[in-house]
Coordinates of C-alpha atoms and ligand atoms in Angstrom, one line a residue:
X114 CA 12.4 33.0 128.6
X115 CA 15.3 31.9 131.1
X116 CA 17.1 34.8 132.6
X117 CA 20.8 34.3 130.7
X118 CA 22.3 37.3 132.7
X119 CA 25.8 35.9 135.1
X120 CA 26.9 37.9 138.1
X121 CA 30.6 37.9 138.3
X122 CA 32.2 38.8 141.4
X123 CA 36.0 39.4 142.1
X124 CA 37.4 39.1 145.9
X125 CA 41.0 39.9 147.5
X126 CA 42.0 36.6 147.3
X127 CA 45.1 35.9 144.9
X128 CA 43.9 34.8 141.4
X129 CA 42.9 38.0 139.6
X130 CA 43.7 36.1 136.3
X131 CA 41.2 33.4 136.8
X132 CA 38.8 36.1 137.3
X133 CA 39.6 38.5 134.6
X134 CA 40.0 35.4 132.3
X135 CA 36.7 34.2 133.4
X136 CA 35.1 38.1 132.4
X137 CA 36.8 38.3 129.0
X138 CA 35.5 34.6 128.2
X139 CA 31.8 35.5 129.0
X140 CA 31.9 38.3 127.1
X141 CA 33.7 36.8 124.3
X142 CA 30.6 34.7 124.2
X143 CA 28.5 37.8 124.2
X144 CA 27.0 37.1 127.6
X145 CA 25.7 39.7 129.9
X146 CA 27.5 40.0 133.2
X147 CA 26.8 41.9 136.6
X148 CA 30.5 43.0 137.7
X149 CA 31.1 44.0 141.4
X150 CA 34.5 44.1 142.8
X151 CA 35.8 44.1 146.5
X152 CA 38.3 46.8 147.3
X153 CA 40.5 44.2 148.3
X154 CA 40.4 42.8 144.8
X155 CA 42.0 46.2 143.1
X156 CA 45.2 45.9 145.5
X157 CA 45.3 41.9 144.5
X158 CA 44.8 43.0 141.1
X159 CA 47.7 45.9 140.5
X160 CA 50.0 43.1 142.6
X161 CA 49.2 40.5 140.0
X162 CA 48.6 41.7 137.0
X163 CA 49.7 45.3 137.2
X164 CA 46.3 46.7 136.3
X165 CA 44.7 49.6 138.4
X166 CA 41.0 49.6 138.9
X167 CA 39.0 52.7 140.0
X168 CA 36.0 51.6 141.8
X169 CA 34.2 54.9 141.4
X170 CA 34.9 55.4 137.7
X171 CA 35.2 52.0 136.2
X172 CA 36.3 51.7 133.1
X173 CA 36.3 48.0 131.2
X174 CA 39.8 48.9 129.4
X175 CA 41.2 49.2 132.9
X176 CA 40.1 45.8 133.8
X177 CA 40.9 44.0 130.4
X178 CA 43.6 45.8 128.9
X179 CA 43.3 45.5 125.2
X180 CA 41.0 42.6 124.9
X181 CA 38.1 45.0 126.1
X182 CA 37.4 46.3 123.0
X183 CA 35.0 44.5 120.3
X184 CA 33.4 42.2 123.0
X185 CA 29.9 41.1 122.4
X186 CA 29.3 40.9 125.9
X187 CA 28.0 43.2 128.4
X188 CA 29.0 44.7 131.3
X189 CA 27.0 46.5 134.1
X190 CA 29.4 47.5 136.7
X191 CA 27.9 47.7 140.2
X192 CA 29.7 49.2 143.4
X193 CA 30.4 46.7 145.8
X194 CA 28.4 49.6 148.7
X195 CA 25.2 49.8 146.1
X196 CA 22.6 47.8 147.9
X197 CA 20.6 49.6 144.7
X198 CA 21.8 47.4 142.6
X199 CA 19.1 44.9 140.8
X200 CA 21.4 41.8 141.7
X201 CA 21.0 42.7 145.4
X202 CA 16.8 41.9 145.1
X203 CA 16.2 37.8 144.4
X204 CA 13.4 39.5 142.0
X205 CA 16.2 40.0 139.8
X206 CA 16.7 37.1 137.6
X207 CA 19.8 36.0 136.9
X208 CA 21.5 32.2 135.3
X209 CA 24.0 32.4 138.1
X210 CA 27.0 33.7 140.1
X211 CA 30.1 33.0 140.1
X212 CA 33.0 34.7 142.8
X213 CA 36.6 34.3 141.3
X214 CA 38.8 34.1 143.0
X215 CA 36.7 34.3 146.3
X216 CA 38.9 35.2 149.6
X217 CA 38.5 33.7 152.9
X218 CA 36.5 36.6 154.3
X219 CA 34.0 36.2 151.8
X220 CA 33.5 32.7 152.2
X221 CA 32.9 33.5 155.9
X222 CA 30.9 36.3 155.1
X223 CA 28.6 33.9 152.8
X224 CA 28.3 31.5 155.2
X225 CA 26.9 33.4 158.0
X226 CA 24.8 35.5 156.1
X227 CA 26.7 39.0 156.9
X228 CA 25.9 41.0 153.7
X229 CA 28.3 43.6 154.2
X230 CA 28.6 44.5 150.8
X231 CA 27.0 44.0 147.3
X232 CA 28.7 40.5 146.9
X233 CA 28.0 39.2 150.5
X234 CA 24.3 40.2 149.4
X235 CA 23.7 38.9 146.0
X236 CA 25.6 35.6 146.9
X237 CA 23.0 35.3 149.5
X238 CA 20.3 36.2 146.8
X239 CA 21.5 33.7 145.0
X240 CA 21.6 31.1 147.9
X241 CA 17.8 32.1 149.1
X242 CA 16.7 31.7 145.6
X243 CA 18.4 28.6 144.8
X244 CA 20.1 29.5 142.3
X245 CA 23.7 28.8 141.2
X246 CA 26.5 30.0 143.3
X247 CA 30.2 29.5 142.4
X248 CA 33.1 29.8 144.8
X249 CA 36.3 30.1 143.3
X250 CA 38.5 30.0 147.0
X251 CA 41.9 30.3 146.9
X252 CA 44.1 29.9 150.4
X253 CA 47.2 27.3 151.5
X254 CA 47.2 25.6 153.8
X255 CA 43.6 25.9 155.1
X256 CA 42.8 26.2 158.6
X257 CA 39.6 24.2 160.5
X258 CA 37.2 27.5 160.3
X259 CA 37.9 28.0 156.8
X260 CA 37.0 24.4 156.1
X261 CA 33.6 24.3 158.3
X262 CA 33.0 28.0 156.2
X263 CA 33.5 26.2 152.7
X264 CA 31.6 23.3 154.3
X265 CA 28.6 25.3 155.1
X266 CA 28.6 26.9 151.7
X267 CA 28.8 23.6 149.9
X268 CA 25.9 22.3 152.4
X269 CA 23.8 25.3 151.4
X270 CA 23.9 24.5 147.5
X271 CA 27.3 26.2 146.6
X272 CA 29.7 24.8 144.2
X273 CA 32.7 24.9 145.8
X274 CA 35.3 24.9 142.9
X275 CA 38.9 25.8 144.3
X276 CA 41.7 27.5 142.1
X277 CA 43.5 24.2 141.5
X278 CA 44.8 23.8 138.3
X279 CA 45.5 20.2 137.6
X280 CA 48.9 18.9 135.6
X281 CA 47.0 15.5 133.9
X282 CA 46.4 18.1 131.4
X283 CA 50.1 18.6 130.6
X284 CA 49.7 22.5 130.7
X285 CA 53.0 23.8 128.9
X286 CA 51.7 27.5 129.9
X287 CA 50.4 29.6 133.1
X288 CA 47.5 30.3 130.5
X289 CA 46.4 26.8 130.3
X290 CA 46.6 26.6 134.0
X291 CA 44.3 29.4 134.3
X292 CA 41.8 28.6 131.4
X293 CA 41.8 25.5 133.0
X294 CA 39.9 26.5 136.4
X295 CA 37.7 29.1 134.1
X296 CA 36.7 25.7 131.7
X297 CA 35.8 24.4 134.8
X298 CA 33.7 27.2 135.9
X299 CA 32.0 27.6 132.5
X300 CA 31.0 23.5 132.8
X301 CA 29.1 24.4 135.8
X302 CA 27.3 27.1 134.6
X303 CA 26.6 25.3 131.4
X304 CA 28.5 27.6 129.2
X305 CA 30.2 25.2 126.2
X306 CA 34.1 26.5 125.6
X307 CA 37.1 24.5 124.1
X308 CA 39.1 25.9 127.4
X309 CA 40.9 23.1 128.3
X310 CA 41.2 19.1 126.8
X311 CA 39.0 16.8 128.4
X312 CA 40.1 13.8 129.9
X313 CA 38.9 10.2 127.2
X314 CA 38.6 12.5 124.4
X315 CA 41.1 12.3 121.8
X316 CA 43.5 15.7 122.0
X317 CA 42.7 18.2 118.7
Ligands
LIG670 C1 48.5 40.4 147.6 C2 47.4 39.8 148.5 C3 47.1 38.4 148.4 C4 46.1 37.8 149.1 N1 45.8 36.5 148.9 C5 44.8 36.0 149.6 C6 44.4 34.6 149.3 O1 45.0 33.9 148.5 N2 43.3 34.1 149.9 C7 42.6 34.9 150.8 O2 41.6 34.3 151.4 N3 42.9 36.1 151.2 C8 44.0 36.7 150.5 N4 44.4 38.0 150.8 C9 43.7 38.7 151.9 C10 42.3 39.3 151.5 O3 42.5 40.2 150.4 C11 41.7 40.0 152.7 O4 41.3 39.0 153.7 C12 40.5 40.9 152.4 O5 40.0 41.4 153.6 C13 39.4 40.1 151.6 O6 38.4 41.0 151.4 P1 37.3 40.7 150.3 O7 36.8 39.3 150.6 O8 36.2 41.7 150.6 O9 37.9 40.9 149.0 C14 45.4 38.6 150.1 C15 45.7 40.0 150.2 C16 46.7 40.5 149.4 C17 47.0 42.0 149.6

């Protein structure tokens, strides 16, 4: 049987709803996910959303807020130092990874190979195995280094899918702008949703 575990992966970039969103929607679909999160991430997170998370005693509820309880999903948390971790090993089978939002430093990170932490590492499992990697970057205006480092990526085999809502859609809320980039994240990893409308199909 295919593997059907996801690793999910949030950076310090700004976009902690995309990746929260992204979390809740897996497990809504009673997926099981690999969680690691950059320090970075928790101050990005309390800016955005107002939500502290405790890397050494996660706790879901802290992440989700309400909406983690009743999920048929799964979570195993890993800490972003624990080189343990199954995901770190390319014998560990997984259908994918996806980093949302991914920062600038991890991108550089990916694409010269530094694994300084758990994400650094198990992207680069997930490169080496050829399997699928999703960045989710997020940075205005970009400068040249930034571009060659989402270049490389993208040359390597990553999907390069940047937090850019689009407005064809007619989003009326900051919800459908987010669910918009997760839809599109969940069409590359083959996941079916009703996220967002899709353009030549009639509107329900
Ligand atoms: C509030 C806040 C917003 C940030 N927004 C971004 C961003 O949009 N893109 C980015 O690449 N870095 C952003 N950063 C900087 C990263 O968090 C920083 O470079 C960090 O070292 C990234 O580490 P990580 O990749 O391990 O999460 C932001 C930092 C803070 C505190």
């Amino acid at each position: 049987m295919p593997a059907t575990d996801l690793v999910v992966a949030l950076t310090g970039a700004s976009g902690a709803p995309y990746g929260v969103r992204l979390l809740e929607v897996l497990l809504r679909l009673g997926r099981s996910v690999h969680l690691t999160i950059s320090p970075a991430a928790v101050e990005v997170m309390e800016r955005e959303l107002e939500r502290r998370v405790r890397l050494d005693r996660f706790d879901l509820a802290d992440l989700l807020g309400d909406a983690a309880g009743g999920l048929p999903g799964k979570v195993e948390y890993h800490h972003h130092t624990n080189f343990q971790a199954g995901i770190a090993s390319g014998s560990f089978l997984t259908a994918g990874m996806v980093i949302c939002p991914c920062s600038m430093g991890t991108v550089a990170a990916i694409a010269h190979g530094l694994s300084q932490n758990l994400i650094h590492r198990a992207a680069d499992v997930h490169l080496k195995e050829r399997r699928k990697l999703i960045l989710v970057p997020r940075e205005t205006p970009l400068n040249v280094i930034q571009l060659r480092n989402l270049a490389t990526c993208a040359e390597v085999g990553a999907v390069v899918l940047p937090a850019m809502p689009a407005f064809y859609t007619r989003p009326h809320t900051l919800q459908d702008q987010v669910d918009f980039i997760v839809g599109r994240v969940c069409d590359q990893l083959g996941i079916e949703h009703q996220l967002l409308p899709r353009w030549g199909l009639p509107e329900e």
